[in-house]
Backbone as XML, in Angstrom:
<?xml version="1.0"?>
<chain id="A" units="angstrom">
  <residue number="1" name="MET">
    <atom name="N" x="89.539" y="37.446" z="135.421"/>
    <atom name="CA" x="88.507" y="36.461" z="135.248"/>
    <atom name="C" x="88.214" y="36.281" z="133.750"/>
  </residue>
  <residue number="2" name="THR">
    <atom name="N" x="88.061" y="35.055" z="133.334"/>
    <atom name="CA" x="87.768" y="34.740" z="131.941"/>
    <atom name="C" x="86.267" y="34.828" z="131.683"/>
  </residue>
  <residue number="3" name="HIS">
    <atom name="N" x="85.911" y="35.456" z="130.567"/>
    <atom name="CA" x="84.511" y="35.544" z="130.159"/>
    <atom name="C" x="84.338" y="34.821" z="128.831"/>
  </residue>
  <residue number="4" name="TYR">
    <atom name="N" x="83.235" y="34.115" z="128.697"/>
    <atom name="CA" x="82.891" y="33.437" z="127.456"/>
    <atom name="C" x="81.558" y="33.976" z="126.954"/>
  </residue>
  <residue number="5" name="TYR">
    <atom name="N" x="81.476" y="34.248" z="125.667"/>
    <atom name="CA" x="80.235" y="34.701" z="125.048"/>
    <atom name="C" x="79.844" y="33.698" z="123.977"/>
  </residue>
  <residue number="6" name="LEU">
    <atom name="N" x="78.620" y="33.260" z="124.012"/>
    <atom name="CA" x="78.082" y="32.406" z="122.957"/>
    <atom name="C" x="77.173" y="33.283" z="122.111"/>
  </residue>
  <residue number="7" name="VAL">
    <atom name="N" x="77.482" y="33.378" z="120.835"/>
    <atom name="CA" x="76.752" y="34.277" z="119.951"/>
    <atom name="C" x="76.221" y="33.474" z="118.771"/>
  </residue>
  <residue number="8" name="ARG">
    <atom name="N" x="74.956" y="33.648" z="118.504"/>
    <atom name="CA" x="74.348" y="32.985" z="117.356"/>
    <atom name="C" x="74.354" y="33.957" z="116.179"/>
  </residue>
  <residue number="9" name="HIS">
    <atom name="N" x="74.455" y="33.428" z="114.988"/>
    <atom name="CA" x="74.462" y="34.277" z="113.798"/>
    <atom name="C" x="73.142" y="35.028" z="113.666"/>
  </residue>
  <residue number="10" name="GLY">
    <atom name="N" x="73.135" y="36.078" z="112.875"/>
    <atom name="CA" x="71.925" y="36.868" z="112.658"/>
    <atom name="C" x="70.960" y="36.183" z="111.706"/>
  </residue>
  <residue number="11" name="GLU">
    <atom name="N" x="69.892" y="36.874" z="111.397"/>
    <atom name="CA" x="68.817" y="36.336" z="110.567"/>
    <atom name="C" x="69.293" y="36.060" z="109.137"/>
  </residue>
  <residue number="12" name="PRO">
    <atom name="N" x="69.139" y="34.815" z="108.641"/>
    <atom name="CA" x="69.533" y="34.497" z="107.265"/>
    <atom name="C" x="68.470" y="34.937" z="106.265"/>
  </residue>
  <residue number="13" name="ASP">
    <atom name="N" x="68.875" y="35.153" z="105.035"/>
    <atom name="CA" x="67.969" y="35.601" z="103.977"/>
    <atom name="C" x="67.401" y="34.394" z="103.241"/>
  </residue>
  <residue number="14" name="TRP">
    <atom name="N" x="66.381" y="33.779" z="103.833"/>
    <atom name="CA" x="65.792" y="32.589" z="103.222"/>
    <atom name="C" x="65.079" y="32.916" z="101.925"/>
  </residue>
  <residue number="15" name="ASP">
    <atom name="N" x="64.620" y="34.143" z="101.742"/>
    <atom name="CA" x="63.911" y="34.507" z="100.515"/>
    <atom name="C" x="64.834" y="34.505" z="99.301"/>
  </residue>
  <residue number="16" name="LEU">
    <atom name="N" x="66.120" y="34.535" z="99.539"/>
    <atom name="CA" x="67.079" y="34.564" z="98.448"/>
    <atom name="C" x="67.053" y="33.268" z="97.647"/>
  </residue>
  <residue number="17" name="LYS">
    <atom name="N" x="66.775" y="32.173" z="98.307"/>
    <atom name="CA" x="66.774" y="30.855" z="97.666"/>
    <atom name="C" x="65.447" y="30.160" z="97.949"/>
  </residue>
  <residue number="18" name="ASP">
    <atom name="N" x="65.082" y="29.253" z="97.093"/>
    <atom name="CA" x="63.897" y="28.436" z="97.325"/>
    <atom name="C" x="64.225" y="27.454" z="98.443"/>
  </residue>
  <residue number="19" name="LYS">
    <atom name="N" x="63.499" y="27.530" z="99.537"/>
    <atom name="CA" x="63.792" y="26.692" z="100.705"/>
    <atom name="C" x="63.782" y="25.206" z="100.370"/>
  </residue>
  <residue number="20" name="ARG">
    <atom name="N" x="62.942" y="24.816" z="99.424"/>
    <atom name="CA" x="62.870" y="23.390" z="99.080"/>
    <atom name="C" x="64.163" y="22.899" z="98.440"/>
  </residue>
  <residue number="21" name="GLN">
    <atom name="N" x="64.911" y="23.795" z="97.833"/>
    <atom name="CA" x="66.163" y="23.408" z="97.183"/>
    <atom name="C" x="67.341" y="23.448" z="98.148"/>
  </residue>
  <residue number="22" name="LEU">
    <atom name="N" x="67.110" y="24.006" z="99.318"/>
    <atom name="CA" x="68.200" y="24.114" z="100.287"/>
    <atom name="C" x="68.242" y="22.858" z="101.140"/>
  </residue>
  <residue number="23" name="SER">
    <atom name="N" x="69.230" y="22.049" z="100.920"/>
    <atom name="CA" x="69.370" y="20.845" z="101.717"/>
    <atom name="C" x="70.743" y="20.821" z="102.358"/>
  </residue>
  <residue number="24" name="SER">
    <atom name="N" x="70.806" y="20.300" z="103.499"/>
    <atom name="CA" x="72.009" y="20.130" z="104.324"/>
    <atom name="C" x="72.978" y="21.298" z="104.209"/>
  </residue>
  <residue number="25" name="GLN">
    <atom name="N" x="74.129" y="21.085" z="103.613"/>
    <atom name="CA" x="75.192" y="22.092" z="103.635"/>
    <atom name="C" x="74.878" y="23.335" z="102.811"/>
  </residue>
  <residue number="26" name="ARG">
    <atom name="N" x="74.062" y="23.224" z="101.788"/>
    <atom name="CA" x="73.750" y="24.411" z="100.982"/>
    <atom name="C" x="73.027" y="25.472" z="101.794"/>
  </residue>
  <residue number="27" name="ARG">
    <atom name="N" x="72.338" y="25.069" z="102.837"/>
    <atom name="CA" x="71.645" y="26.035" z="103.694"/>
    <atom name="C" x="72.639" y="26.953" z="104.397"/>
  </residue>
  <residue number="28" name="ASP">
    <atom name="N" x="73.869" y="26.516" z="104.536"/>
    <atom name="CA" x="74.880" y="27.297" z="105.245"/>
    <atom name="C" x="75.424" y="28.451" z="104.416"/>
  </residue>
  <residue number="29" name="PHE">
    <atom name="N" x="75.080" y="28.526" z="103.148"/>
    <atom name="CA" x="75.620" y="29.572" z="102.282"/>
    <atom name="C" x="74.634" y="30.706" z="102.020"/>
  </residue>
  <residue number="30" name="VAL">
    <atom name="N" x="73.524" y="30.712" z="102.738"/>
    <atom name="CA" x="72.555" y="31.796" z="102.605"/>
    <atom name="C" x="73.082" y="32.986" z="103.410"/>
  </residue>
  <residue number="31" name="PRO">
    <atom name="N" x="73.215" y="34.151" z="102.788"/>
    <atom name="CA" x="73.762" y="35.316" z="103.507"/>
    <atom name="C" x="72.771" y="35.882" z="104.525"/>
  </residue>
  <residue number="32" name="LEU">
    <atom name="N" x="73.245" y="36.799" z="105.327"/>
    <atom name="CA" x="72.395" y="37.461" z="106.309"/>
    <atom name="C" x="71.533" y="38.526" z="105.642"/>
  </residue>
  <residue number="33" name="THR">
    <atom name="N" x="70.362" y="38.756" z="106.210"/>
    <atom name="CA" x="69.510" y="39.855" z="105.752"/>
    <atom name="C" x="70.064" y="41.159" z="106.321"/>
  </residue>
  <residue number="34" name="GLU">
    <atom name="N" x="69.493" y="42.265" z="105.879"/>
    <atom name="CA" x="69.869" y="43.560" z="106.473"/>
    <atom name="C" x="69.610" y="43.526" z="107.972"/>
  </residue>
  <residue number="35" name="ARG">
    <atom name="N" x="68.485" y="42.910" z="108.357"/>
    <atom name="CA" x="68.167" y="42.793" z="109.782"/>
    <atom name="C" x="69.221" y="41.951" z="110.500"/>
  </residue>
  <residue number="36" name="GLY">
    <atom name="N" x="69.668" y="40.861" z="109.871"/>
    <atom name="CA" x="70.696" y="40.019" z="110.472"/>
    <atom name="C" x="71.995" y="40.777" z="110.679"/>
  </residue>
  <residue number="37" name="ILE">
    <atom name="N" x="72.346" y="41.619" z="109.720"/>
    <atom name="CA" x="73.549" y="42.450" z="109.843"/>
    <atom name="C" x="73.361" y="43.463" z="110.966"/>
  </residue>
  <residue number="38" name="GLU">
    <atom name="N" x="72.171" y="44.066" z="111.042"/>
    <atom name="CA" x="71.885" y="45.019" z="112.118"/>
    <atom name="C" x="71.939" y="44.341" z="113.482"/>
  </residue>
  <residue number="39" name="GLN">
    <atom name="N" x="71.482" y="43.090" z="113.561"/>
    <atom name="CA" x="71.536" y="42.354" z="114.819"/>
    <atom name="C" x="72.982" y="42.193" z="115.280"/>
  </residue>
  <residue number="40" name="ALA">
    <atom name="N" x="73.863" y="41.854" z="114.361"/>
    <atom name="CA" x="75.275" y="41.688" z="114.707"/>
    <atom name="C" x="75.899" y="43.017" z="115.117"/>
  </residue>
  <residue number="41" name="GLU">
    <atom name="N" x="75.581" y="44.079" z="114.384"/>
    <atom name="CA" x="76.129" y="45.397" z="114.719"/>
    <atom name="C" x="75.621" y="45.881" z="116.074"/>
  </residue>
  <residue number="42" name="ARG">
    <atom name="N" x="74.354" y="45.608" z="116.364"/>
    <atom name="CA" x="73.778" y="46.003" z="117.653"/>
    <atom name="C" x="74.464" y="45.251" z="118.796"/>
  </residue>
  <residue number="43" name="LEU">
    <atom name="N" x="74.734" y="43.974" z="118.588"/>
    <atom name="CA" x="75.433" y="43.182" z="119.598"/>
    <atom name="C" x="76.799" y="43.786" z="119.892"/>
  </residue>
  <residue number="44" name="LEU">
    <atom name="N" x="77.508" y="44.140" z="118.847"/>
    <atom name="CA" x="78.837" y="44.720" z="119.017"/>
    <atom name="C" x="78.769" y="46.040" z="119.779"/>
  </residue>
  <residue number="45" name="SER">
    <atom name="N" x="77.779" y="46.860" z="119.479"/>
    <atom name="CA" x="77.680" y="48.160" z="120.150"/>
    <atom name="C" x="77.260" y="48.014" z="121.607"/>
  </residue>
  <residue number="46" name="GLN">
    <atom name="N" x="76.571" y="46.933" z="121.951"/>
    <atom name="CA" x="76.109" y="46.731" z="123.323"/>
    <atom name="C" x="77.156" y="46.068" z="124.204"/>
  </residue>
  <residue number="47" name="GLU">
    <atom name="N" x="78.050" y="45.353" z="123.618"/>
    <atom name="CA" x="79.038" y="44.593" z="124.388"/>
    <atom name="C" x="80.439" y="45.114" z="124.093"/>
  </residue>
  <residue number="48" name="ASP">
    <atom name="N" x="80.903" y="46.068" z="124.879"/>
    <atom name="CA" x="82.227" y="46.656" z="124.678"/>
    <atom name="C" x="83.340" y="45.615" z="124.748"/>
  </residue>
  <residue number="49" name="GLU">
    <atom name="N" x="83.153" y="44.599" z="125.574"/>
    <atom name="CA" x="84.196" y="43.581" z="125.730"/>
    <atom name="C" x="84.434" y="42.796" z="124.441"/>
  </residue>
  <residue number="50" name="LEU">
    <atom name="N" x="83.430" y="42.698" z="123.589"/>
    <atom name="CA" x="83.614" y="41.988" z="122.317"/>
    <atom name="C" x="84.582" y="42.722" z="121.402"/>
  </residue>
  <residue number="51" name="GLN">
    <atom name="N" x="84.678" y="44.028" z="121.553"/>
    <atom name="CA" x="85.576" y="44.815" z="120.709"/>
    <atom name="C" x="87.039" y="44.588" z="121.068"/>
  </residue>
  <residue number="52" name="THR">
    <atom name="N" x="87.301" y="44.137" z="122.279"/>
    <atom name="CA" x="88.685" y="43.948" z="122.717"/>
    <atom name="C" x="88.991" y="42.494" z="123.068"/>
  </residue>
  <residue number="53" name="CYS">
    <atom name="N" x="88.142" y="41.561" z="122.612"/>
    <atom name="CA" x="88.379" y="40.162" z="122.971"/>
    <atom name="C" x="89.672" y="39.661" z="122.323"/>
  </residue>
  <residue number="54" name="GLU">
    <atom name="N" x="90.243" y="38.662" z="122.924"/>
    <atom name="CA" x="91.519" y="38.125" z="122.452"/>
    <atom name="C" x="91.359" y="36.954" z="121.493"/>
  </residue>
  <residue number="55" name="LEU">
    <atom name="N" x="90.226" y="36.274" z="121.539"/>
    <atom name="CA" x="90.062" y="35.064" z="120.734"/>
    <atom name="C" x="88.598" y="34.904" z="120.342"/>
  </residue>
  <residue number="56" name="ILE">
    <atom name="N" x="88.358" y="34.593" z="119.071"/>
    <atom name="CA" x="87.017" y="34.276" z="118.585"/>
    <atom name="C" x="87.080" y="32.910" z="117.920"/>
  </residue>
  <residue number="57" name="LEU">
    <atom name="N" x="86.214" y="32.006" z="118.353"/>
    <atom name="CA" x="86.102" y="30.686" z="117.742"/>
    <atom name="C" x="84.798" y="30.656" z="116.960"/>
  </residue>
  <residue number="58" name="SER">
    <atom name="N" x="84.844" y="30.121" z="115.750"/>
    <atom name="CA" x="83.652" y="30.120" z="114.909"/>
    <atom name="C" x="83.623" y="28.880" z="114.038"/>
  </residue>
  <residue number="59" name="SER">
    <atom name="N" x="82.417" y="28.542" z="113.593"/>
    <atom name="CA" x="82.318" y="27.501" z="112.576"/>
    <atom name="C" x="82.723" y="28.130" z="111.243"/>
  </residue>
  <residue number="60" name="ASP">
    <atom name="N" x="82.837" y="27.314" z="110.235"/>
    <atom name="CA" x="83.233" y="27.825" z="108.923"/>
    <atom name="C" x="82.025" y="28.089" z="108.031"/>
  </residue>
  <residue number="61" name="LYS">
    <atom name="N" x="80.867" y="28.173" z="108.612"/>
    <atom name="CA" x="79.650" y="28.385" z="107.836"/>
    <atom name="C" x="79.547" y="29.838" z="107.398"/>
  </residue>
  <residue number="62" name="PHE">
    <atom name="N" x="78.979" y="30.073" z="106.239"/>
    <atom name="CA" x="78.946" y="31.403" z="105.621"/>
    <atom name="C" x="78.278" y="32.457" z="106.492"/>
  </residue>
  <residue number="63" name="GLY">
    <atom name="N" x="77.085" y="32.179" z="106.992"/>
    <atom name="CA" x="76.367" y="33.150" z="107.812"/>
    <atom name="C" x="77.136" y="33.519" z="109.064"/>
  </residue>
  <residue number="64" name="ARG">
    <atom name="N" x="77.811" y="32.547" z="109.621"/>
    <atom name="CA" x="78.590" y="32.788" z="110.836"/>
    <atom name="C" x="79.809" y="33.642" z="110.516"/>
  </residue>
  <residue number="65" name="CYS">
    <atom name="N" x="80.397" y="33.401" z="109.352"/>
    <atom name="CA" x="81.547" y="34.213" z="108.943"/>
    <atom name="C" x="81.137" y="35.654" z="108.687"/>
  </residue>
  <residue number="66" name="CYS">
    <atom name="N" x="79.938" y="35.868" z="108.156"/>
    <atom name="CA" x="79.435" y="37.240" z="107.970"/>
    <atom name="C" x="79.363" y="37.944" z="109.307"/>
  </residue>
  <residue number="67" name="LEU">
    <atom name="N" x="78.911" y="37.239" z="110.323"/>
    <atom name="CA" x="78.829" y="37.815" z="111.663"/>
    <atom name="C" x="80.216" y="38.199" z="112.152"/>
  </residue>
  <residue number="68" name="LEU">
    <atom name="N" x="81.201" y="37.352" z="111.931"/>
    <atom name="CA" x="82.557" y="37.642" z="112.405"/>
    <atom name="C" x="83.163" y="38.842" z="111.705"/>
  </residue>
  <residue number="69" name="ARG">
    <atom name="N" x="82.864" y="39.031" z="110.432"/>
    <atom name="CA" x="83.381" y="40.219" z="109.745"/>
    <atom name="C" x="82.852" y="41.481" z="110.402"/>
  </residue>
  <residue number="70" name="ILE">
    <atom name="N" x="81.612" y="41.449" z="110.854"/>
    <atom name="CA" x="81.022" y="42.607" z="111.524"/>
    <atom name="C" x="81.659" y="42.807" z="112.883"/>
  </residue>
  <residue number="71" name="LEU">
    <atom name="N" x="81.838" y="41.704" z="113.626"/>
    <atom name="CA" x="82.447" y="41.807" z="114.950"/>
    <atom name="C" x="83.907" y="42.153" z="114.828"/>
  </residue>
</chain>
């Protein structure tokens, strides 16, 4: 049986940049906070099937790529 998991990226570090200066695509380059990284690591530890999955599809956004490096 095929299983699909939809995973959202972890918490971004909005304090790193002035939110007013973040418009459209620049918002995608804000890295994850320590909490965001912990969220991704916790997901991986809770879902054994993610460790052996055959295919991961992702957007090319920075925060999402950080999540994939953890997974």
